[in-house]
């Protein structure tokens, strides 16, 4: 590599030291021009904007510039100049061009014409080079930073929970198995079941569906913790809101009741949205212009409203009334039923026109670890429901009573041999505590305005798709 060093496009575009010698490196988005002058739009991923490189054709020979085509990677040494063209204030008058990687126009799939998001998914290994995905992934990074900053500043500890586990936190049986057993030669016991004593961990193990149970162990010692890591669910739901591998943020707090839990969830989401507005303006404006012109307005609208809080029972009443008044739901409504995304969105988008926190769900449709209410029917659960998304957060106050927790686990067929260590926390120094899980990609759907969850994670994992 001949030209050493570089500044980034984002930095160059902020400069006004015209006449300064600079070096930029990046990928060619477009090239146009004539016999006398050429223009290259260069992008290096540092911001949504390209920088314009001006080629005085008298300084270069045609052969040398031939490989400077869409997609090629180049280095440019030149002079920072004030741009006379519209649309930019700074450009680079090139003295020297270096070519690192060519991109044959006959084979490179990302020529300048617009592509559908669906097509781009099929070339997910290249799509970060598009404007759209550049913006989405810069926002994704910024939101991850916001999350750590929020919790760190509140005195929460980032607590790392295992990805390989022998317990099913949500009890929904949607786990991917982890094994080194030879699947072509499986040893079975006399009763026909698989003998896991010969497996790597000496027992049946899976990828985690949630770090919560271990997170609770952290909270009951460190006070306030959060996890932020990959989570795996083998649910066969091909929807725009489900991934088989997603990232979840799970705070867990000693001495929080459900009210404190809701307050934290609301403050947390608002902080993240505000962060995006303050730190991702250029990318948000791009997405707003290209996909969803209500995006920025929608982000601003959740900041100044207090989220509506109501019980599942009251929420269900509203849905039943809507149905009676003629609203068509695809799925049935009625006390005891789980809410589908259409029901959640009805409450948020049509009835309240505001994010909603729904609490006190029937115990049958929630997990064994949730604190039981005195009515014997409901648990102290809370789901935060958002416009366009439906459920963005699920959480609860936890059952802190050893006997009640043990009994509920048994009723819900969670094997004691898998969670004895979790139950033990309620035998020694149990404390009231609460927590929740925010799906990172669901938050990103909201913040970016993208419609499909596959478009907010670099390499989506969904049923029948593990390419790249
Ligand atoms: O409601 P869920 O299943 O709750 C838990 O896992 C609890 N252990 C959380 C806790 O209390 N610590 O999942 C929490 C959130 C959902 O609200 C949703 O945002 C997201 O995780 N989520 C998914 N996101 C993408 N794809 C999937 N398949 C998801 N399943 C859940
Ligand atoms: Mg949930």
Coordinates of C-alpha atoms and ligand atoms in Angstrom, one line a residue:
X1 CA 0.0 0.0 0.0
X2 CA 1.6 3.2 -1.2
X3 CA -0.5 5.9 0.4
X4 CA -0.2 5.7 4.2
X5 CA -2.8 6.8 6.7
X6 CA -6.2 8.4 6.1
X7 CA -8.8 10.6 7.6
X8 CA -12.4 9.5 7.5
X9 CA -15.1 11.0 5.3
X10 CA -17.1 12.2 8.3
X11 CA -14.1 14.2 9.5
X12 CA -13.2 15.5 6.1
X13 CA -16.8 16.8 5.5
X14 CA -16.5 18.9 8.7
X15 CA -13.3 20.6 7.7
X16 CA -12.9 24.0 6.2
X17 CA -9.1 24.1 6.0
X18 CA -9.2 24.4 2.2
X19 CA -5.9 23.7 0.5
X20 CA -4.9 21.1 3.1
X21 CA -3.5 17.8 1.7
X22 CA -5.6 14.9 2.8
X23 CA -5.8 11.1 2.3
X24 CA -9.1 9.3 2.1
X25 CA -9.9 5.6 1.6
X26 CA -13.1 3.9 0.8
X27 CA -15.5 2.4 -1.7
X28 CA -16.7 4.0 -4.9
X29 CA -20.4 4.5 -4.9
X30 CA -20.7 6.1 -8.3
X31 CA -18.4 7.6 -11.0
X32 CA -19.4 10.0 -13.7
X33 CA -17.8 12.6 -15.8
X34 CA -16.4 13.4 -19.3
X35 CA -13.1 13.6 -21.1
X36 CA -11.9 16.6 -19.0
X37 CA -13.2 15.9 -15.5
X38 CA -14.4 13.0 -13.5
X39 CA -16.4 12.8 -10.3
X40 CA -16.3 9.9 -7.8
X41 CA -18.6 9.6 -4.9
X42 CA -16.6 7.9 -2.1
X43 CA -18.0 6.3 1.0
X44 CA -16.1 4.8 3.9
X45 CA -18.9 3.9 6.3
X46 CA -18.1 6.7 8.7
X47 CA -21.3 8.6 7.9
X48 CA -24.2 8.4 5.5
X49 CA -22.8 11.0 3.2
X50 CA -20.3 10.4 0.4
X51 CA -17.4 12.7 -0.3
X52 CA -16.9 14.0 -3.9
X53 CA -13.5 13.2 -5.5
X54 CA -12.8 15.4 -8.5
X55 CA -10.5 13.9 -11.1
X56 CA -8.8 16.4 -13.4
X57 CA -8.3 14.0 -16.4
X58 CA -5.2 15.9 -17.5
X59 CA -3.5 14.5 -14.4
X60 CA -4.4 10.8 -15.0
X61 CA -4.4 8.4 -17.9
X62 CA -7.6 6.6 -18.8
X63 CA -6.1 3.1 -18.2
X64 CA -5.2 4.0 -14.7
X65 CA -8.7 5.1 -13.9
X66 CA -10.5 2.3 -15.7
X67 CA -11.0 0.1 -12.5
X68 CA -12.5 3.0 -10.6
X69 CA -16.0 1.7 -10.9
X70 CA -19.0 1.3 -8.5
X71 CA -17.9 -1.0 -5.6
X72 CA -14.2 -0.7 -6.1
X73 CA -12.0 0.1 -3.1
X74 CA -9.6 3.0 -3.6
X75 CA -7.3 5.4 -1.8
X76 CA -7.1 9.1 -2.8
X77 CA -4.4 11.6 -2.0
X78 CA -5.6 15.1 -2.8
X79 CA -6.4 18.7 -1.7
X80 CA -9.4 19.7 0.3
X81 CA -11.4 22.2 -1.6
X82 CA -14.6 24.2 -1.3
X83 CA -17.2 22.6 -3.6
X84 CA -19.0 24.7 -6.1
X85 CA -21.4 21.8 -6.9
X86 CA -24.7 21.6 -5.1
X87 CA -25.3 19.1 -2.3
X88 CA -21.9 19.3 -0.7
X89 CA -19.6 22.0 0.7
X90 CA -16.3 20.1 0.6
X91 CA -14.6 18.0 -2.1
X92 CA -11.2 16.5 -2.8
X93 CA -9.2 17.5 -5.9
X94 CA -7.3 14.3 -6.5
X95 CA -3.5 14.1 -7.1
X96 CA -3.1 10.4 -6.8
X97 CA -5.4 7.4 -6.8
X98 CA -4.5 3.9 -5.6
X99 CA -6.7 0.9 -6.3
X100 CA -7.0 -1.7 -3.6
X101 CA -9.8 -3.9 -4.9
X102 CA -11.6 -3.8 -8.2
X103 CA -15.3 -4.6 -8.7
X104 CA -16.2 -5.9 -12.1
X105 CA -19.3 -4.1 -13.3
X106 CA -20.5 -7.3 -15.0
X107 CA -20.6 -9.3 -11.7
X108 CA -20.8 -6.8 -8.8
X109 CA -24.4 -7.0 -7.6
X110 CA -24.7 -3.6 -6.0
X111 CA -24.8 -1.3 -9.0
X112 CA -26.2 2.1 -8.3
X113 CA -29.9 1.4 -9.1
X114 CA -32.2 0.9 -6.1
X115 CA -32.6 -2.7 -4.8
X116 CA -35.5 -4.2 -2.8
X117 CA -34.8 -5.0 0.9
X118 CA -35.7 -8.6 0.0
X119 CA -33.0 -8.8 -2.6
X120 CA -30.5 -7.2 -0.3
X121 CA -31.3 -9.9 2.3
X122 CA -30.2 -12.5 -0.2
X123 CA -26.8 -10.8 -0.4
X124 CA -26.6 -9.9 3.3
X125 CA -22.8 -10.3 3.1
X126 CA -22.7 -7.2 0.8
X127 CA -25.6 -5.1 2.1
X128 CA -23.6 -3.2 4.7
X129 CA -22.2 -1.3 1.7
X130 CA -25.6 0.2 0.9
X131 CA -26.7 3.5 2.3
X132 CA -29.7 1.9 4.0
X133 CA -27.7 -0.7 5.9
X134 CA -24.9 1.7 6.6
X135 CA -27.4 3.8 8.4
X136 CA -29.1 0.9 10.2
X137 CA -25.8 -0.6 11.5
X138 CA -24.5 2.8 12.6
X139 CA -27.7 3.3 14.6
X140 CA -27.4 -0.3 15.9
X141 CA -23.9 0.5 17.3
X142 CA -25.1 3.8 18.8
X143 CA -28.0 2.1 20.6
X144 CA -25.7 -0.5 22.1
X145 CA -23.5 2.3 23.4
X146 CA -26.6 4.1 24.8
X147 CA -27.6 1.0 26.6
X148 CA -24.3 0.5 28.4
X149 CA -24.1 4.2 29.2
X150 CA -27.6 4.2 30.7
X151 CA -27.0 1.3 33.0
X152 CA -23.4 2.2 33.9
X153 CA -24.4 5.7 34.9
X154 CA -27.2 4.3 37.1
X155 CA -24.7 2.0 38.9
X156 CA -25.8 -1.3 37.3
X157 CA -23.2 -3.9 36.6
X158 CA -22.8 -5.6 33.3
X159 CA -23.2 -9.2 34.3
X160 CA -22.3 -12.0 31.8
X161 CA -24.6 -14.9 31.8
X162 CA -23.9 -18.2 30.0
X163 CA -25.0 -18.9 26.5
X164 CA -24.9 -22.7 27.0
X165 CA -27.3 -23.8 29.7
X166 CA -29.1 -26.9 31.1
X167 CA -32.3 -25.0 32.1
X168 CA -35.2 -23.6 30.1
X169 CA -35.8 -20.2 31.6
X170 CA -39.1 -19.4 29.8
X171 CA -40.2 -23.1 30.0
X172 CA -41.5 -22.9 26.5
X173 CA -39.3 -25.7 25.1
X174 CA -38.0 -23.7 22.2
X175 CA -34.3 -24.4 22.7
X176 CA -31.5 -25.3 20.3
X177 CA -29.7 -28.3 21.6
X178 CA -25.9 -28.2 22.0
X179 CA -24.2 -31.6 21.7
X180 CA -21.0 -33.3 20.6
X181 CA -22.8 -36.7 20.4
X182 CA -22.4 -38.5 17.1
X183 CA -25.8 -38.1 15.6
X184 CA -25.2 -41.0 13.3
X185 CA -24.6 -43.4 16.2
X186 CA -26.8 -42.3 19.2
X187 CA -26.6 -44.4 22.3
X188 CA -30.0 -45.0 23.9
X189 CA -30.9 -46.2 27.4
X190 CA -33.1 -49.3 28.0
X191 CA -36.2 -47.0 28.0
X192 CA -35.3 -45.6 24.6
X193 CA -34.1 -42.2 25.7
X194 CA -30.8 -40.7 24.7
X195 CA -27.9 -41.2 27.1
X196 CA -26.5 -37.8 27.7
X197 CA -24.0 -38.9 30.3
X198 CA -21.6 -39.4 27.4
X199 CA -22.3 -35.9 26.0
X200 CA -19.8 -33.1 26.3
X201 CA -21.3 -31.6 29.5
X202 CA -22.5 -35.0 30.9
X203 CA -26.1 -33.8 30.5
X204 CA -28.5 -32.4 28.0
X205 CA -27.6 -28.8 27.2
X206 CA -29.0 -26.0 24.9
X207 CA -28.4 -22.4 23.8
X208 CA -30.1 -20.0 26.3
X209 CA -33.5 -18.4 25.7
X210 CA -32.8 -15.8 28.3
X211 CA -30.1 -14.9 30.8
X212 CA -32.6 -14.0 33.4
X213 CA -32.3 -16.8 35.9
X214 CA -28.5 -16.3 36.2
X215 CA -29.2 -12.5 36.1
X216 CA -31.3 -12.9 39.2
X217 CA -28.4 -14.6 41.0
X218 CA -26.3 -11.5 40.1
X219 CA -29.0 -9.1 41.4
X220 CA -29.3 -10.9 44.7
X221 CA -25.6 -10.2 45.4
X222 CA -24.6 -7.1 43.4
X223 CA -27.9 -5.3 43.7
X224 CA -28.6 -4.1 40.2
X225 CA -27.2 -5.8 37.1
X226 CA -28.0 -6.1 33.4
X227 CA -27.1 -8.6 30.7
X228 CA -26.8 -7.8 27.1
X229 CA -26.1 -10.7 24.8
X230 CA -27.3 -13.2 22.2
X231 CA -30.4 -15.2 22.9
X232 CA -31.7 -18.2 20.9
X233 CA -35.2 -19.4 20.2
X234 CA -36.1 -22.3 18.1
X235 CA -39.7 -21.1 17.6
X236 CA -40.9 -21.7 14.1
X237 CA -42.4 -18.2 13.7
X238 CA -41.7 -16.6 10.4
X239 CA -42.8 -13.1 11.2
X240 CA -41.3 -9.7 10.7
X241 CA -40.7 -9.5 14.5
X242 CA -39.1 -12.8 15.3
X243 CA -35.5 -14.0 15.0
X244 CA -34.0 -17.3 16.0
X245 CA -31.0 -15.5 17.2
X246 CA -31.5 -12.1 18.7
X247 CA -29.9 -9.8 21.3
X248 CA -31.6 -9.1 24.6
X249 CA -31.0 -6.6 27.4
X250 CA -32.1 -7.9 30.7
X251 CA -31.8 -5.7 33.8
X252 CA -32.5 -7.4 37.2
X253 CA -32.9 -5.3 40.4
X254 CA -33.0 -6.2 44.0
X255 CA -35.6 -4.3 46.1
X256 CA -37.6 -3.2 43.0
X257 CA -41.3 -3.9 42.9
X258 CA -43.4 -3.9 39.7
X259 CA -43.9 -0.2 39.9
X260 CA -40.2 0.5 40.1
X261 CA -39.7 -2.0 37.3
X262 CA -42.1 -0.1 35.0
X263 CA -40.6 3.2 35.9
X264 CA -37.1 1.9 34.9
X265 CA -38.4 0.4 31.7
X266 CA -40.0 3.6 30.6
X267 CA -37.0 5.7 31.5
X268 CA -34.7 3.3 29.7
X269 CA -36.6 3.3 26.4
X270 CA -37.0 7.0 26.5
X271 CA -33.3 7.4 27.1
X272 CA -32.5 5.2 24.1
X273 CA -34.8 7.0 21.8
X274 CA -33.5 10.4 22.9
X275 CA -30.0 9.1 22.3
X276 CA -30.8 8.1 18.8
X277 CA -32.3 11.6 18.1
X278 CA -29.2 13.3 19.6
X279 CA -26.5 11.1 18.1
X280 CA -27.9 9.5 14.8
X281 CA -29.5 12.5 13.2
X282 CA -28.0 12.1 9.7
X283 CA -28.9 8.4 9.5
X284 CA -32.4 8.9 10.9
X285 CA -33.0 11.7 8.4
X286 CA -31.9 9.4 5.6
X287 CA -34.2 6.6 6.7
X288 CA -37.0 9.1 7.3
X289 CA -36.6 10.3 3.7
X290 CA -36.3 6.9 2.1
X291 CA -38.7 4.7 4.0
X292 CA -40.9 6.3 6.6
X293 CA -41.5 10.0 6.7
X294 CA -43.2 9.7 10.1
X295 CA -40.2 8.2 11.7
X296 CA -38.6 11.1 13.5
X297 CA -42.1 12.4 14.6
X298 CA -42.9 9.0 16.0
X299 CA -39.6 8.9 18.0
X300 CA -40.3 12.3 19.4
X301 CA -43.9 11.4 20.2
X302 CA -42.9 8.7 22.7
X303 CA -40.7 11.0 24.6
X304 CA -43.2 13.5 25.9
X305 CA -46.0 11.0 26.8
X306 CA -46.2 9.1 30.0
X307 CA -46.9 5.5 29.0
X308 CA -50.4 4.3 29.8
X309 CA -50.4 1.6 32.5
X310 CA -53.3 -0.8 32.8
X311 CA -54.0 -4.4 33.7
X312 CA -54.4 -7.2 31.3
X313 CA -58.0 -7.6 32.5
X314 CA -58.8 -4.0 31.6
X315 CA -56.9 -4.3 28.3
X316 CA -58.9 -7.4 27.4
X317 CA -62.1 -5.5 28.1
X318 CA -61.2 -2.9 25.6
X319 CA -60.4 -5.5 23.0
X320 CA -63.7 -7.3 23.6
X321 CA -65.6 -4.0 23.3
X322 CA -63.8 -3.3 20.1
X323 CA -64.7 -6.7 18.7
X324 CA -68.3 -6.2 19.8
X325 CA -68.3 -2.8 18.0
X326 CA -67.3 -4.5 14.8
X327 CA -63.4 -4.4 14.8
X328 CA -62.1 -7.5 13.0
X329 CA -59.3 -9.4 14.8
X330 CA -57.8 -12.4 13.2
X331 CA -57.2 -14.1 16.5
X332 CA -59.8 -14.6 19.3
X333 CA -60.0 -12.3 22.3
X334 CA -61.2 -13.1 25.8
X335 CA -59.9 -13.4 29.4
X336 CA -57.2 -16.0 29.6
X337 CA -56.1 -15.7 25.9
X338 CA -52.6 -14.5 25.1
X339 CA -52.4 -11.2 23.3
X340 CA -51.4 -11.4 19.6
X341 CA -49.5 -8.6 18.0
X342 CA -52.7 -7.3 16.3
X343 CA -54.3 -6.9 19.8
X344 CA -51.3 -5.2 21.2
X345 CA -51.1 -2.8 18.3
X346 CA -54.8 -2.1 18.5
X347 CA -54.4 -0.9 22.1
X348 CA -51.3 1.2 21.3
X349 CA -52.1 2.6 17.9
X350 CA -55.8 2.9 17.8
X351 CA -57.2 3.0 21.3
X352 CA -54.6 4.9 23.4
X353 CA -52.3 6.3 20.6
X354 CA -49.5 5.9 23.1
X355 CA -47.1 3.2 24.4
X356 CA -48.9 0.9 26.9
X357 CA -47.6 -1.1 29.8
X358 CA -49.9 -4.0 30.4
X359 CA -49.7 -5.8 33.8
X360 CA -51.1 -8.6 35.9
X361 CA -51.6 -11.3 33.2
X362 CA -53.2 -14.7 33.9
X363 CA -50.7 -17.0 35.4
X364 CA -51.3 -19.7 32.9
X365 CA -49.9 -17.7 30.0
X366 CA -46.8 -16.5 31.8
X367 CA -43.6 -18.1 33.2
X368 CA -43.2 -19.9 36.5
X369 CA -40.9 -17.3 38.1
X370 CA -43.4 -14.4 38.2
X371 CA -44.7 -13.2 41.5
X372 CA -48.2 -14.5 42.2
X373 CA -50.9 -12.0 43.0
X374 CA -53.3 -12.6 46.0
X375 CA -56.2 -13.3 43.6
X376 CA -54.7 -16.7 42.8
X377 CA -55.3 -16.0 39.1
X378 CA -52.8 -13.4 37.9
X379 CA -49.1 -12.7 38.2
X380 CA -47.2 -9.5 38.5
X381 CA -46.1 -9.5 34.9
X382 CA -45.6 -6.4 32.7
X383 CA -45.3 -6.1 28.9
X384 CA -44.4 -2.8 27.3
X385 CA -46.3 -2.5 24.0
X386 CA -45.1 -0.1 21.3
X387 CA -46.5 1.4 18.1
X388 CA -45.6 -0.7 15.0
X389 CA -44.0 -3.4 17.1
X390 CA -46.4 -4.7 19.8
X391 CA -44.4 -6.3 22.6
X392 CA -41.0 -4.6 23.0
X393 CA -40.4 -5.5 26.6
X394 CA -41.5 -8.5 28.8
X395 CA -40.8 -8.6 32.5
X396 CA -42.2 -9.0 36.0
X397 CA -41.7 -8.8 39.7
X398 CA -40.2 -12.2 40.6
X399 CA -41.6 -14.7 43.1
X400 CA -39.4 -14.3 46.1
X401 CA -41.1 -17.0 48.3
X402 CA -39.4 -20.4 48.2
X403 CA -42.5 -22.5 48.6
X404 CA -44.7 -20.6 46.1
X405 CA -41.9 -20.6 43.5
X406 CA -41.2 -24.3 44.0
X407 CA -44.9 -25.2 43.7
X408 CA -45.4 -23.1 40.6
X409 CA -42.4 -24.6 38.9
X410 CA -43.8 -28.1 39.6
X411 CA -47.2 -27.1 38.3
X412 CA -45.6 -25.8 35.1
X413 CA -43.4 -29.0 34.7
X414 CA -40.1 -27.2 35.1
X415 CA -37.9 -30.0 36.4
X416 CA -36.4 -29.2 39.9
X417 CA -33.2 -31.0 38.9
X418 CA -32.6 -28.2 36.3
X419 CA -33.3 -25.2 38.6
X420 CA -32.4 -26.3 42.1
X421 CA -29.7 -23.6 42.3
X422 CA -32.3 -21.0 41.3
X423 CA -34.7 -22.2 44.0
X424 CA -31.9 -22.0 46.5
X425 CA -31.7 -18.3 46.2
X426 CA -35.1 -18.1 47.8
X427 CA -33.8 -20.3 50.7
X428 CA -31.0 -18.0 51.7
X429 CA -31.3 -14.3 51.7
X430 CA -34.2 -14.0 49.3
X431 CA -35.2 -10.5 48.5
X432 CA -38.0 -8.8 46.6
X433 CA -36.8 -8.1 43.1
X434 CA -37.8 -7.5 39.5
X435 CA -36.5 -7.3 36.0
X436 CA -37.3 -7.3 32.4
X437 CA -36.0 -8.1 28.9
X438 CA -35.9 -5.7 26.0
X439 CA -35.4 -7.3 22.6
X440 CA -32.6 -5.2 21.0
X441 CA -33.8 -5.8 17.5
X442 CA -37.4 -4.8 18.4
X443 CA -36.0 -1.6 19.8
X444 CA -34.1 -1.1 16.5
X445 CA -37.2 -1.7 14.5
X446 CA -38.8 1.1 16.4
X447 CA -35.8 3.5 16.1
X448 CA -35.0 2.8 12.5
X449 CA -38.6 2.5 11.2
X450 CA -37.6 -0.6 9.3
X451 CA -40.5 -3.0 8.9
X452 CA -38.7 -6.4 9.0
X453 CA -36.5 -7.5 11.9
X454 CA -34.2 -9.2 9.4
X455 CA -33.2 -5.8 8.3
X456 CA -31.9 -4.5 11.7
X457 CA -29.3 -7.3 12.4
X458 CA -26.3 -7.8 10.1
X459 CA -26.8 -11.6 9.6
X460 CA -30.3 -12.7 10.5
X461 CA -31.0 -16.2 11.7
X462 CA -34.5 -17.4 11.0
X463 CA -36.1 -20.8 10.1
X464 CA -34.4 -22.2 7.1
X465 CA -31.9 -19.4 7.0
X466 CA -28.3 -19.5 8.4
X467 CA -26.4 -18.3 5.4
X468 CA -23.3 -16.1 5.8
Ligands
LIG1 O1 -41.0 -11.8 26.8 P1 -39.7 -12.6 26.7 O2 -39.8 -14.0 26.3 O3 -39.2 -12.5 28.2 C1 -38.0 -13.1 28.7 O4 -37.3 -13.8 28.0 C2 -37.7 -12.8 30.1 N1 -36.8 -13.8 30.6 C3 -37.2 -11.4 30.2 C4 -36.9 -10.9 31.6 O5 -37.8 -10.7 32.4 N2 -35.7 -10.8 32.0 O6 -38.7 -11.9 25.9 C5 -38.3 -10.5 26.2 C6 -38.3 -9.7 24.9 C7 -39.6 -9.6 24.2 O7 -40.4 -8.6 24.8 C8 -39.1 -9.2 22.8 O8 -38.8 -7.8 22.7 C9 -37.8 -10.0 22.7 O9 -37.4 -10.3 24.0 N3 -38.0 -11.2 21.9 C10 -37.6 -11.4 20.7 N4 -37.0 -10.6 19.8 C11 -36.8 -11.1 18.6 N5 -37.1 -12.4 18.2 C12 -37.6 -13.3 19.0 N6 -37.9 -14.5 18.7 C13 -38.0 -12.8 20.3 N7 -38.5 -13.3 21.4 C14 -38.6 -12.4 22.4
LIG2 MG1 -43.0 -11.9 26.3

